[in-house]
Tab-separated table of C-alpha atoms in Angstrom:
chain	number	residue	atom	x	y	z
A	17	MET	CA	18.462	39.699	-25.830
A	18	GLU	CA	19.706	37.856	-22.767
A	19	ALA	CA	19.346	39.287	-19.291
A	20	ALA	CA	22.770	40.040	-17.820
A	21	GLN	CA	24.119	40.900	-14.413
A	22	ASP	CA	25.725	44.372	-14.237
A	23	PRO	CA	29.169	43.691	-12.691
A	24	GLY	CA	29.063	47.068	-10.931
A	25	LYS	CA	26.057	46.122	-8.819
A	26	THR	CA	25.083	43.283	-6.536
A	27	ALA	CA	22.318	40.985	-7.741
A	28	ALA	CA	20.007	42.464	-5.101
A	29	GLU	CA	20.815	46.080	-6.116
A	30	GLN	CA	20.117	45.381	-9.752
A	31	LEU	CA	16.904	43.540	-8.897
A	32	ALA	CA	15.742	46.380	-6.614
A	33	GLU	CA	15.973	48.782	-9.585
A	34	VAL	CA	13.976	46.379	-11.738
A	35	LEU	CA	11.376	46.013	-8.992
A	36	ARG	CA	10.994	49.777	-8.436
A	37	ASP	CA	10.342	50.284	-12.153
A	38	ARG	CA	7.927	47.378	-12.386
A	39	LEU	CA	6.005	48.349	-9.236
A	40	ALA	CA	5.697	51.937	-10.480
A	41	GLU	CA	3.816	50.561	-13.484
A	42	GLU	CA	1.399	48.698	-11.241
A	43	TYR	CA	1.035	50.895	-8.169
A	44	GLY	CA	2.214	54.321	-9.337
A	45	PRO	CA	5.554	56.029	-8.675
A	46	GLY	CA	7.372	56.115	-5.375
A	47	ALA	CA	7.187	52.485	-4.269
A	48	GLU	CA	10.191	51.619	-2.098
A	49	ILE	CA	11.623	48.096	-1.839
A	50	GLU	CA	12.332	46.911	1.694
A	51	GLY	CA	13.726	43.685	3.101
A	52	LEU	CA	14.733	42.242	-0.272
A	53	VAL	CA	16.182	38.787	0.395
A	54	ARG	CA	16.723	35.699	-1.708
A	55	LEU	CA	14.887	32.719	-0.225
A	56	SER	CA	15.990	29.683	-2.156
A	57	GLY	CA	19.535	28.611	-2.769
A	58	GLY	CA	18.317	26.388	-5.577
A	59	ALA	CA	20.251	26.612	-8.816
A	60	SER	CA	17.272	26.215	-11.115
A	61	ARG	CA	15.040	29.080	-9.863
A	62	GLU	CA	15.395	32.326	-7.942
A	63	THR	CA	12.837	33.179	-5.275
A	64	TRP	CA	12.970	36.620	-3.634
A	65	SER	CA	10.937	38.069	-0.778
A	66	PHE	CA	10.400	41.796	-0.240
A	67	ASP	CA	7.920	44.449	0.865
A	68	ALA	CA	6.744	47.158	-1.517
A	69	VAL	CA	6.169	50.261	0.609
A	70	MET	CA	3.995	52.931	-0.996
A	71	PRO	CA	4.383	56.701	-0.384
A	72	ASP	CA	1.257	56.620	1.793
A	73	GLY	CA	2.881	53.958	3.981
A	74	ALA	CA	0.852	51.027	2.645
A	75	ARG	CA	2.947	47.858	2.719
A	76	ARG	CA	2.555	44.972	0.264
A	77	PRO	CA	4.425	41.763	1.133
A	78	LEU	CA	5.427	40.106	-2.135
A	79	ILE	CA	7.344	37.160	-3.542
A	80	LEU	CA	9.116	37.192	-6.908
A	81	LYS	CA	9.971	33.913	-8.568
A	82	ARG	CA	12.081	34.229	-11.698
A	83	ASP	CA	14.430	32.170	-13.827
A	84	PRO	CA	18.013	32.342	-12.557
A	85	MET	CA	20.209	35.081	-14.008
A	86	ASP	CA	23.112	32.671	-14.462
A	87	ARG	CA	20.917	30.150	-16.118
A	88	GLN	CA	22.253	26.696	-16.892
A	89	ALA	CA	20.531	24.930	-19.748
A	90	ASP	CA	18.066	22.310	-18.507
A	91	LYS	CA	19.550	18.832	-18.580
A	92	GLN	CA	18.687	16.886	-21.705
A	93	PHE	CA	18.516	13.112	-22.037
A	94	ASP	CA	19.112	10.835	-25.024
A	95	GLY	CA	15.759	9.890	-26.520
A	96	VAL	CA	13.687	12.290	-24.379
A	97	PRO	CA	12.554	15.221	-26.549
A	98	GLY	CA	12.286	18.394	-24.496
A	99	GLY	CA	13.836	16.903	-21.367
A	100	ARG	CA	12.007	16.948	-18.052
A	101	LEU	CA	8.344	17.886	-17.792
A	102	ALA	CA	8.376	21.503	-16.635
A	103	VAL	CA	6.823	24.870	-17.455
A	104	ASP	CA	8.288	28.361	-17.808
A	105	ARG	CA	7.705	31.096	-15.238
A	106	LEU	CA	4.912	32.870	-17.141
A	107	THR	CA	3.013	29.598	-17.441
A	108	GLU	CA	3.661	28.847	-13.777
A	109	GLY	CA	2.261	32.200	-12.697
A	110	ARG	CA	-0.765	31.688	-14.927
A	111	LEU	CA	-1.383	28.311	-13.231
A	112	PHE	CA	-1.450	29.995	-9.802
A	113	GLN	CA	-4.165	32.295	-11.169
A	114	LEU	CA	-6.199	29.481	-12.716
A	115	ALA	CA	-5.922	27.285	-9.618
A	116	GLY	CA	-7.053	30.171	-7.445
A	117	ALA	CA	-10.012	30.875	-9.711
A	118	ALA	CA	-10.922	27.178	-9.547
A	119	GLY	CA	-11.146	27.354	-5.758
A	120	ALA	CA	-7.803	25.905	-4.674
A	121	PRO	CA	-5.899	27.809	-1.971
A	122	VAL	CA	-2.973	29.499	-3.722
A	123	PRO	CA	-1.240	32.836	-3.245
A	124	THR	CA	-2.637	35.543	-5.535
A	125	VAL	CA	-0.447	36.322	-8.558
A	126	PRO	CA	-1.197	39.992	-9.284
A	127	PHE	CA	1.234	40.578	-12.171
A	128	PHE	CA	4.287	39.292	-14.045
A	129	LEU	CA	7.842	40.357	-14.809
A	130	ALA	CA	8.839	40.342	-18.470
A	131	LYS	CA	12.347	39.388	-19.529
A	132	ASP	CA	14.599	42.245	-20.657
A	133	GLN	CA	18.309	43.095	-20.567
A	134	ARG	CA	18.251	43.465	-16.769
A	135	THR	CA	16.152	40.515	-15.661
A	136	THR	CA	14.902	37.061	-16.517
A	137	ALA	CA	11.147	36.410	-16.683
A	138	GLY	CA	9.162	35.846	-13.508
A	139	PHE	CA	5.942	36.392	-11.657
A	140	PHE	CA	4.933	38.050	-8.401
A	141	SER	CA	2.713	36.581	-5.712
A	142	HIS	CA	1.337	37.885	-2.451
A	143	ARG	CA	3.432	36.638	0.451
A	144	LEU	CA	1.198	34.698	2.826
A	145	ALA	CA	1.985	33.947	6.457
A	146	GLY	CA	2.541	30.228	6.885
A	147	GLU	CA	5.041	27.385	7.061
A	148	ALA	CA	6.283	25.457	4.033
A	149	LEU	CA	8.990	23.319	5.662
A	150	GLY	CA	7.564	19.807	5.917
A	151	ARG	CA	9.435	18.865	9.061
A	152	ARG	CA	8.125	21.887	10.966
A	153	ILE	CA	4.573	21.330	9.782
A	154	LEU	CA	4.729	17.817	11.246
A	155	ARG	CA	6.550	18.663	14.447
A	156	GLU	CA	5.685	22.120	15.749
A	157	ASP	CA	2.887	22.779	18.235
A	158	ALA	CA	1.674	25.734	16.171
A	159	TYR	CA	0.317	23.258	13.591
A	160	ALA	CA	-1.202	20.731	16.006
A	161	GLN	CA	-4.731	21.868	15.086
A	162	ALA	CA	-3.887	21.982	11.401
A	163	ARG	CA	-2.350	18.509	11.011
A	164	PRO	CA	-5.527	16.405	11.416
A	165	ARG	CA	-7.210	18.503	8.707
A	166	LEU	CA	-4.461	18.495	6.129
A	167	ALA	CA	-5.106	15.180	4.378
A	168	PHE	CA	-8.716	16.142	3.672
A	169	GLN	CA	-7.654	19.644	2.649
A	170	VAL	CA	-4.958	18.558	0.212
A	171	GLY	CA	-7.458	16.154	-1.377
A	172	HIS	CA	-10.020	18.923	-1.652
A	173	ALA	CA	-7.511	21.371	-3.144
A	174	ALA	CA	-6.303	18.808	-5.701
A	175	ALA	CA	-9.854	18.121	-6.831
A	176	ARG	CA	-10.321	21.852	-7.403
A	177	PHE	CA	-7.258	22.380	-9.579
A	178	HIS	CA	-7.702	19.055	-11.369
A	179	ALA	CA	-11.116	20.357	-12.441
A	180	ILE	CA	-9.692	23.338	-14.360
A	181	ASP	CA	-11.134	23.315	-17.877
A	182	ARG	CA	-8.333	22.116	-20.155
A	183	ASP	CA	-9.314	24.728	-22.754
A	184	LEU	CA	-8.300	27.418	-20.243
A	185	LEU	CA	-4.835	25.997	-19.607
A	186	PRO	CA	-1.764	27.538	-21.224
A	187	PRO	CA	0.068	25.198	-23.619
A	188	MET	CA	1.964	22.512	-21.762
A	189	ARG	CA	3.229	19.018	-22.377
A	190	GLY	CA	1.135	16.025	-21.535
A	191	LEU	CA	1.549	12.286	-21.217
A	192	PRO	CA	-0.933	9.509	-20.432
A	193	ALA	CA	0.155	6.910	-17.878
A	194	ASP	CA	2.014	4.627	-20.298
A	195	GLY	CA	3.777	7.620	-21.856
A	196	GLU	CA	4.854	8.886	-18.464
A	197	LEU	CA	6.298	5.464	-17.590
A	198	LEU	CA	8.220	5.466	-20.866
A	199	HIS	CA	9.401	9.039	-20.214
A	200	TYR	CA	11.092	8.088	-16.923
A	201	ARG	CA	12.375	4.747	-18.203
A	202	THR	CA	14.027	6.506	-21.154
A	203	ILE	CA	15.645	8.994	-18.785
A	204	MET	CA	16.950	6.093	-16.689
A	205	ASP	CA	18.275	4.345	-19.801
A	206	SER	CA	20.113	7.505	-20.855
A	207	PHE	CA	22.424	7.076	-17.836
A	208	HIS	CA	23.597	3.617	-18.967
A	209	GLN	CA	23.568	2.403	-15.386
A	210	PRO	CA	21.549	-0.838	-15.237
A	211	HIS	CA	19.235	-0.732	-12.233
A	212	ALA	CA	17.511	-4.012	-11.390
A	213	GLY	CA	15.448	-2.528	-8.515
A	214	PHE	CA	13.952	0.232	-10.650
A	215	GLU	CA	13.418	-2.259	-13.510
A	216	TYR	CA	11.324	-4.329	-11.128
A	217	GLY	CA	9.264	-1.233	-10.355
A	218	PHE	CA	8.758	-0.436	-14.042
A	219	ARG	CA	7.749	-4.046	-14.712
A	220	TRP	CA	5.265	-4.013	-11.812
A	221	LEU	CA	3.665	-0.799	-13.085
A	222	GLN	CA	3.647	-1.937	-16.709
A	223	GLU	CA	1.786	-5.113	-15.736
A	224	ARG	CA	-0.839	-3.095	-13.827
A	225	LEU	CA	-1.407	-0.169	-16.169
A	226	GLU	CA	-5.195	-0.571	-16.056
A	227	GLN	CA	-4.970	0.133	-12.306
A	228	ALA	CA	-3.782	3.664	-13.181
A	229	GLY	CA	-7.275	4.684	-14.289
A	230	ASP	CA	-7.919	6.821	-17.344
A	231	ARG	CA	-8.355	10.328	-15.978
A	232	TYR	CA	-6.484	13.083	-17.806
A	233	ALA	CA	-6.159	16.615	-16.468
A	234	LEU	CA	-3.755	19.248	-15.133
A	235	ASN	CA	-1.126	17.730	-12.839
A	236	HIS	CA	0.580	19.961	-10.310
A	237	GLY	CA	3.569	17.657	-10.738
A	238	ASP	CA	5.220	18.240	-7.337
A	239	PHE	CA	2.301	18.122	-4.906
A	240	ARG	CA	3.885	17.101	-1.592
A	241	ASN	CA	4.541	18.110	1.987
A	242	GLY	CA	7.231	20.719	1.351
A	243	ASN	CA	5.357	22.497	-1.438
A	244	ILE	CA	2.278	23.380	0.597
A	245	LEU	CA	1.883	26.378	2.869
A	246	VAL	CA	0.236	25.680	6.216
A	247	ASN	CA	-0.957	27.998	8.987
A	248	GLY	CA	-2.602	27.254	12.324
A	249	ASP	CA	-5.897	26.443	10.643
A	250	GLY	CA	-4.519	24.142	7.954
A	251	LEU	CA	-3.683	24.358	4.258
A	252	CYS	CA	-3.450	27.948	3.005
A	253	GLY	CA	-1.435	27.647	-0.192
A	254	VAL	CA	-0.341	25.198	-2.883
A	255	LEU	CA	3.094	26.355	-4.082
A	256	ASP	CA	5.690	25.538	-6.750
A	257	TRP	CA	3.837	24.753	-9.947
A	258	GLU	CA	6.976	24.512	-12.069
A	259	SER	CA	6.598	20.751	-12.740
A	260	ALA	CA	3.010	21.086	-13.985
A	261	HIS	CA	1.936	19.040	-16.994
A	262	LEU	CA	-1.058	17.179	-18.341
A	263	GLY	CA	-1.478	13.595	-17.257
A	264	ASN	CA	-3.347	11.336	-14.911
A	265	PRO	CA	-4.222	13.643	-12.001
A	266	ILE	CA	-4.241	10.826	-9.435
A	267	SER	CA	-0.470	10.998	-9.881
A	268	ASP	CA	-0.583	14.105	-7.661
A	269	LEU	CA	-2.344	12.134	-4.897
A	270	GLY	CA	0.138	9.266	-5.155
A	271	TRP	CA	3.092	11.687	-5.031
A	272	MET	CA	1.696	13.128	-1.772
A	273	CYS	CA	2.033	9.581	-0.322
A	274	VAL	CA	5.710	9.010	-1.186
A	275	ARG	CA	7.573	8.053	1.995
A	276	SER	CA	10.266	10.713	1.596
A	277	TRP	CA	7.809	13.517	2.394
A	278	ARG	CA	6.734	11.956	5.690
A	279	TYR	CA	9.927	13.059	7.437
A	280	GLY	CA	9.895	9.999	9.693
A	281	TYR	CA	6.167	10.028	10.499
A	282	HIS	CA	5.670	6.854	8.498
A	283	ASP	CA	2.365	5.764	10.016
A	284	LYS	CA	0.732	8.749	8.321
A	285	VAL	CA	0.938	7.840	4.653
A	286	VAL	CA	-0.285	11.184	3.316
A	287	GLY	CA	2.520	13.679	3.821
A	288	GLY	CA	3.231	12.401	7.331
A	289	PHE	CA	-0.022	14.003	8.506
A	290	GLY	CA	-2.949	11.825	7.401
A	291	ASP	CA	-4.512	8.780	5.806
A	292	VAL	CA	-5.429	8.018	2.221
A	293	SER	CA	-9.134	7.663	3.088
A	294	GLU	CA	-9.180	11.235	4.482
A	295	MET	CA	-7.471	12.566	1.367
A	296	LEU	CA	-9.955	10.758	-0.878
A	297	ASP	CA	-12.899	12.069	1.183
A	298	GLY	CA	-11.534	15.557	0.572
A	299	TYR	CA	-11.089	14.801	-3.116
A	300	GLU	CA	-14.714	13.717	-3.405
A	301	ALA	CA	-15.932	16.737	-1.420
A	302	GLY	CA	-13.931	18.962	-3.779
A	303	GLY	CA	-15.779	17.566	-6.769
A	304	GLY	CA	-13.220	15.026	-7.952
A	305	GLY	CA	-15.529	12.059	-7.614
A	306	ARG	CA	-14.790	8.793	-5.857
A	307	VAL	CA	-11.250	7.493	-6.398
A	308	ASP	CA	-10.347	3.831	-5.934
A	309	PRO	CA	-7.478	3.568	-3.390
A	310	ALA	CA	-5.857	1.068	-5.774
A	311	GLU	CA	-5.386	3.932	-8.255
A	312	VAL	CA	-3.667	5.999	-5.582
A	313	TYR	CA	-1.478	3.017	-4.745
A	314	PHE	CA	-0.428	2.627	-8.382
A	315	TRP	CA	0.567	6.288	-8.443
A	316	GLN	CA	2.302	6.053	-5.071
A	317	VAL	CA	4.453	3.279	-6.516
A	318	PHE	CA	4.992	5.366	-9.644
A	319	GLY	CA	5.859	8.428	-7.549
A	320	THR	CA	8.376	6.496	-5.476
A	321	LEU	CA	10.044	5.251	-8.654
A	322	ARG	CA	9.906	8.722	-10.187
A	323	TRP	CA	11.616	10.233	-7.114
A	324	GLY	CA	14.342	7.624	-7.523
A	325	ILE	CA	14.861	8.628	-11.140
A	326	LEU	CA	14.888	12.310	-10.142
A	327	CYS	CA	17.651	11.516	-7.627
A	328	MET	CA	19.564	9.810	-10.440
A	329	ILE	CA	19.069	12.895	-12.641
A	330	LEU	CA	20.674	15.122	-10.006
A	331	GLY	CA	23.489	12.640	-9.453
A	332	PHE	CA	24.224	12.493	-13.170
A	333	THR	CA	23.914	16.280	-13.502
A	334	HIS	CA	27.037	16.254	-11.351
A	335	ILE	CA	28.690	13.197	-12.934
A	336	ASP	CA	28.110	14.421	-16.498
A	337	GLY	CA	29.526	17.816	-15.539
A	338	GLU	CA	26.523	20.066	-16.295
A	339	GLN	CA	26.821	21.231	-12.732
A	340	ARG	CA	29.538	19.961	-10.442
A	341	SER	CA	28.074	19.887	-6.949
A	342	VAL	CA	28.772	17.820	-3.844
A	343	GLU	CA	25.089	18.221	-2.977
A	344	TYR	CA	23.951	16.725	-6.302
A	345	ALA	CA	26.502	13.937	-5.971
A	346	ALA	CA	25.114	13.075	-2.549
A	347	ILE	CA	21.496	13.226	-3.740
A	348	GLY	CA	22.414	10.684	-6.414
A	349	ARG	CA	22.948	8.166	-3.613
A	350	ARG	CA	19.523	8.929	-2.140
A	351	ALA	CA	18.130	6.832	-5.006
A	352	ALA	CA	18.898	3.846	-2.744
A	353	GLU	CA	16.340	5.107	-0.219
A	354	THR	CA	13.599	5.358	-2.810
A	355	GLU	CA	14.602	1.957	-4.207
A	356	TYR	CA	14.121	0.458	-0.752
A	357	ASP	CA	10.761	2.242	-0.339
A	358	LEU	CA	9.688	1.097	-3.795
A	359	LEU	CA	10.522	-2.558	-3.131
A	360	GLN	CA	8.603	-2.460	0.163
A	361	LEU	CA	5.493	-1.412	-1.785
A	362	LEU	CA	5.725	-4.196	-4.377
A	363	ASP	CA	4.696	-7.818	-4.384
B	14	MET	CA	48.809	-1.458	-3.602
B	15	PRO	CA	51.994	-0.209	-1.907
B	16	THR	CA	51.058	1.895	1.095
B	17	ASP	CA	52.097	3.015	4.578
B	18	ARG	CA	49.846	4.019	7.453
B	19	PRO	CA	47.688	6.010	7.454
B	20	THR	CA	45.795	3.808	5.035
B	21	ALA	CA	43.421	5.233	2.451
B	22	ALA	CA	40.534	4.630	4.852
B	23	GLU	CA	42.378	6.424	7.645
B	24	LEU	CA	43.074	9.396	5.364
B	25	VAL	CA	39.403	9.670	4.414
B	26	GLU	CA	38.547	9.519	8.106
B	27	ALA	CA	41.066	12.279	8.831
B	28	VAL	CA	39.558	14.537	6.148
B	29	ARG	CA	36.027	13.840	7.393
B	30	GLU	CA	37.023	14.718	10.966
B	31	PHE	CA	38.768	17.878	9.773
B	32	LEU	CA	35.644	19.027	7.908
B	33	ALA	CA	33.297	18.115	10.746
B	34	ASP	CA	35.358	19.421	13.662
B	35	HIS	CA	37.244	22.393	12.213
B	36	VAL	CA	35.442	23.641	9.102
B	37	ALA	CA	31.747	23.107	9.854
B	38	PRO	CA	31.743	25.086	13.143
B	39	ASN	CA	33.380	28.080	11.422
B	40	VAL	CA	31.195	28.525	8.345
B	41	GLU	CA	27.526	29.307	7.891
B	42	GLY	CA	24.697	29.264	5.392
B	43	GLN	CA	25.162	27.403	2.133
B	44	LEU	CA	28.799	26.622	2.926
B	45	ALA	CA	27.861	25.021	6.260
B	46	PHE	CA	25.203	22.946	4.525
B	47	HIS	CA	27.597	21.766	1.830
B	48	THR	CA	30.207	20.971	4.472
B	49	ARG	CA	27.741	18.662	6.221
B	50	VAL	CA	26.938	17.051	2.873
B	51	ALA	CA	30.662	16.522	2.258
B	52	VAL	CA	31.114	14.970	5.716
B	53	ASN	CA	28.280	12.547	4.993
B	54	ALA	CA	29.743	11.692	1.581
B	55	LEU	CA	33.103	10.802	3.154
B	56	ALA	CA	31.319	8.656	5.726
B	57	ILE	CA	29.795	6.718	2.799
B	58	VAL	CA	33.287	6.131	1.438
B	59	GLU	CA	34.492	4.875	4.828
B	60	ARG	CA	31.575	2.470	5.222
B	61	THR	CA	32.075	1.243	1.667
B	62	MET	CA	35.766	0.550	2.297
B	63	ALA	CA	34.897	-1.369	5.462
B	64	GLN	CA	31.832	-3.338	4.327
B	65	GLY	CA	31.616	-3.126	0.538
B	66	GLY	CA	33.710	-6.195	-0.246
B	67	ALA	CA	31.578	-8.563	1.824
B	68	MET	CA	28.408	-7.028	0.382
B	69	ASP	CA	29.673	-7.510	-3.169
B	70	ALA	CA	30.486	-11.165	-2.497
B	71	ALA	CA	27.032	-11.829	-1.030
B	72	GLU	CA	25.321	-10.010	-3.896
B	73	LEU	CA	27.263	-11.980	-6.490
B	74	SER	CA	26.384	-15.237	-4.758
B	75	ARG	CA	22.665	-14.355	-4.833
B	76	LEU	CA	22.912	-13.374	-8.508
B	77	LYS	CA	24.494	-16.734	-9.374
B	78	ASP	CA	21.573	-18.518	-7.724
B	79	LEU	CA	19.008	-16.359	-9.504
B	80	LEU	CA	20.535	-16.453	-12.964
B	81	GLY	CA	21.924	-19.975	-12.728
B	82	ARG	CA	25.352	-19.036	-14.058
B	83	ASP	CA	28.601	-17.263	-13.233
B	84	GLY	CA	29.938	-13.855	-14.208
B	85	ASP	CA	31.292	-10.625	-12.740
B	86	LEU	CA	29.105	-8.423	-10.595
B	87	ALA	CA	28.503	-5.613	-13.100
B	88	GLU	CA	27.703	-7.986	-15.948
B	89	MET	CA	25.396	-10.131	-13.787
B	90	ASN	CA	23.525	-7.047	-12.544
B	91	GLU	CA	23.054	-5.875	-16.102
B	92	ALA	CA	21.767	-9.325	-17.072
B	93	LEU	CA	19.291	-9.331	-14.172
B	94	ALA	CA	18.022	-5.847	-15.072
B	95	ARG	CA	17.512	-6.930	-18.678
B	96	ALA	CA	15.773	-10.176	-17.678
B	97	ILE	CA	13.371	-8.302	-15.374
B	98	ARG	CA	12.514	-5.885	-18.169
B	99	THR	CA	11.768	-8.596	-20.710
B	100	GLY	CA	9.666	-10.570	-18.244
B	101	GLU	CA	12.043	-13.541	-18.100
B	102	MET	CA	12.123	-13.328	-14.289
B	103	ASP	CA	8.352	-13.047	-13.856
B	104	ASP	CA	8.028	-16.646	-12.662
B	105	GLN	CA	10.716	-16.031	-10.002
B	106	GLY	CA	9.147	-12.811	-8.675
B	107	ALA	CA	9.439	-13.607	-4.961
B	108	ALA	CA	13.090	-14.681	-5.197
B	109	VAL	CA	13.973	-11.635	-7.289
B	110	LEU	CA	12.223	-9.336	-4.829
B	111	ASP	CA	14.063	-10.916	-1.868
B	112	HIS	CA	17.377	-10.364	-3.629
B	113	LEU	CA	16.551	-6.782	-4.604
B	114	ARG	CA	15.411	-5.903	-1.089
B	115	GLN	CA	18.609	-7.291	0.438
B	116	THR	CA	20.657	-5.369	-2.120
B	117	ALA	CA	18.746	-2.156	-1.398
B	118	LEU	CA	19.232	-2.668	2.359
B	119	ASP	CA	22.972	-2.971	1.778
B	120	LYS	CA	22.987	0.164	-0.371
B	121	ILE	CA	21.238	2.093	2.406
B	122	ALA	CA	23.557	0.630	5.042
B	123	LEU	CA	26.355	2.322	3.101
B	124	ALA	CA	24.632	5.492	1.884
B	125	ASN	CA	22.443	6.474	4.839
B	126	PRO	CA	22.026	3.914	7.623
B	127	ARG	CA	19.880	6.311	9.651
B	128	TYR	CA	17.173	6.139	6.981
B	129	LEU	CA	15.685	2.989	8.463
B	130	THR	CA	15.526	4.353	12.009
B	131	PRO	CA	12.129	5.882	12.823
B	132	ARG	CA	12.397	9.559	13.600
B	133	GLY	CA	10.007	12.302	14.516
C-alpha cells in the first residue's frame, strides 16, 4: 500500500491529520498542531517543524523527518548493487537514539511514524534551539564563544557514536576502505565521462591504502559543518544520519575537513572553525584512542573525491532525466571545485 | 554558422540580464533561488563561449606533450584517464599533476571564478 496525497487537501492539511492521530497515541487525545511548516526544499526527504500543544497548554516543539510523498526512486548505477550508501527513515531514527545513548549530542527521538495510506515512514525528534547553517555558525557573533570549542567537540562526539557496539546497530550496508573506493569509482564509471583529475585521486588513494587504517565501525556518513546544530556554548546536536553505513570511522573526521564546508574560512581545516589536532584531542578524550593525522589526511582526500563524485551524481540525475533540475545541472559543474581542492591535496 | 547580430553569446547575455534584472527581483523562495542558479548557469555559458576555445587549445597542447602523440581532445583525455588508472603515468606524476591542476583552474574559471577568492 503506497502512501498517497489526497487531492482535496494540501500536503500540510493531510499531514496535520496524520500528526493529530499519531500524537494522540503518544500523548493522549486533544493535541493540537501549531506552526506546521516544511523546512527543507530537498527532493529526497521531507522535514517538517511544528509544535504539539496539549489540552493543558503544554507545548512540545517537534521535528518530523519522513520520506517524500512524491517519492522518486533512488538513482541506480551500473555495477553498483543497491545504489548509494543510505539508510531508511526508521533506521535513521534508531541511529539518533543509539548515538544519544552512547553519549553523543543528538536530538531525542521519542517515537516513529509508520507508513500507511496517508503518509510515508518517518521519525520525530525534539526540536532544539540552535543554528545548523554552516555560514552563520562561522560568521555570527552569537557563536563567537562556541567556535573555538567546536573542533574538539565534533571529535569527542564522533568518538562516542563510533563506539556504538556493532551488535546493537540496525542492519545496514558496510564497506572497508578498498570497497568504498571501488564503490565510488564504479559510480564514476557508470557515467562514461572519463575524468583524469578524479582518476589521479583514486590512484593516489589506492597506492596509500595502508594509510587508511583498519578501524571498522558506524559511520555517520555526512558529518560536516552544515549537519551539526550549534548554540552559544558549542555543539548541541549531530543531525542527518541518512548516509550512515559501516566503514572506516576516520572517514567521518576526514569529511569534516573537506574544503567545501569551510565556507571561505580556509585556514581552519576542520569545518572552518578549528584544527585537526583539536579534533583529534577531542576524539581521544571521547574514547576513540589516538588517531594518526595521516589517517585523517587520507580520508580528507577521499572525502574531497567523494564530494566530487556526489556532485557528478546530481549532475547526471538531471542529465539522465531521473529529475530534470537546473539546480542539479549547476551542482554537476561544482565537481570542478572539488577536483581543484583534491589536486591541491595531492603530491 | 549563418547568423546576424545579436550573436548567440549576446542572446545568452540578454536572457541572463532578463532573469537577473526582471525575474529575480519579483519572485521569492525556491523560485528566487532557482532563478539565481539559472543566472549563474548562463554566465558559465557566456564565459565558455568567450574563453573555452583558447582553453581547449592549451589543454590539447599539454596532452600532446604528456602522451607523446596527437589526437582530438576527448580521445586524448580518455587516454590520459586510462593511463593514470593503470599506473602508466606514475613515473610522470609531477607533470601530470601540473597539467591536471591547470585544467582544473580553467574549469573553475568557467564554472565559478569566485571560488578561488577568499571570503568570510
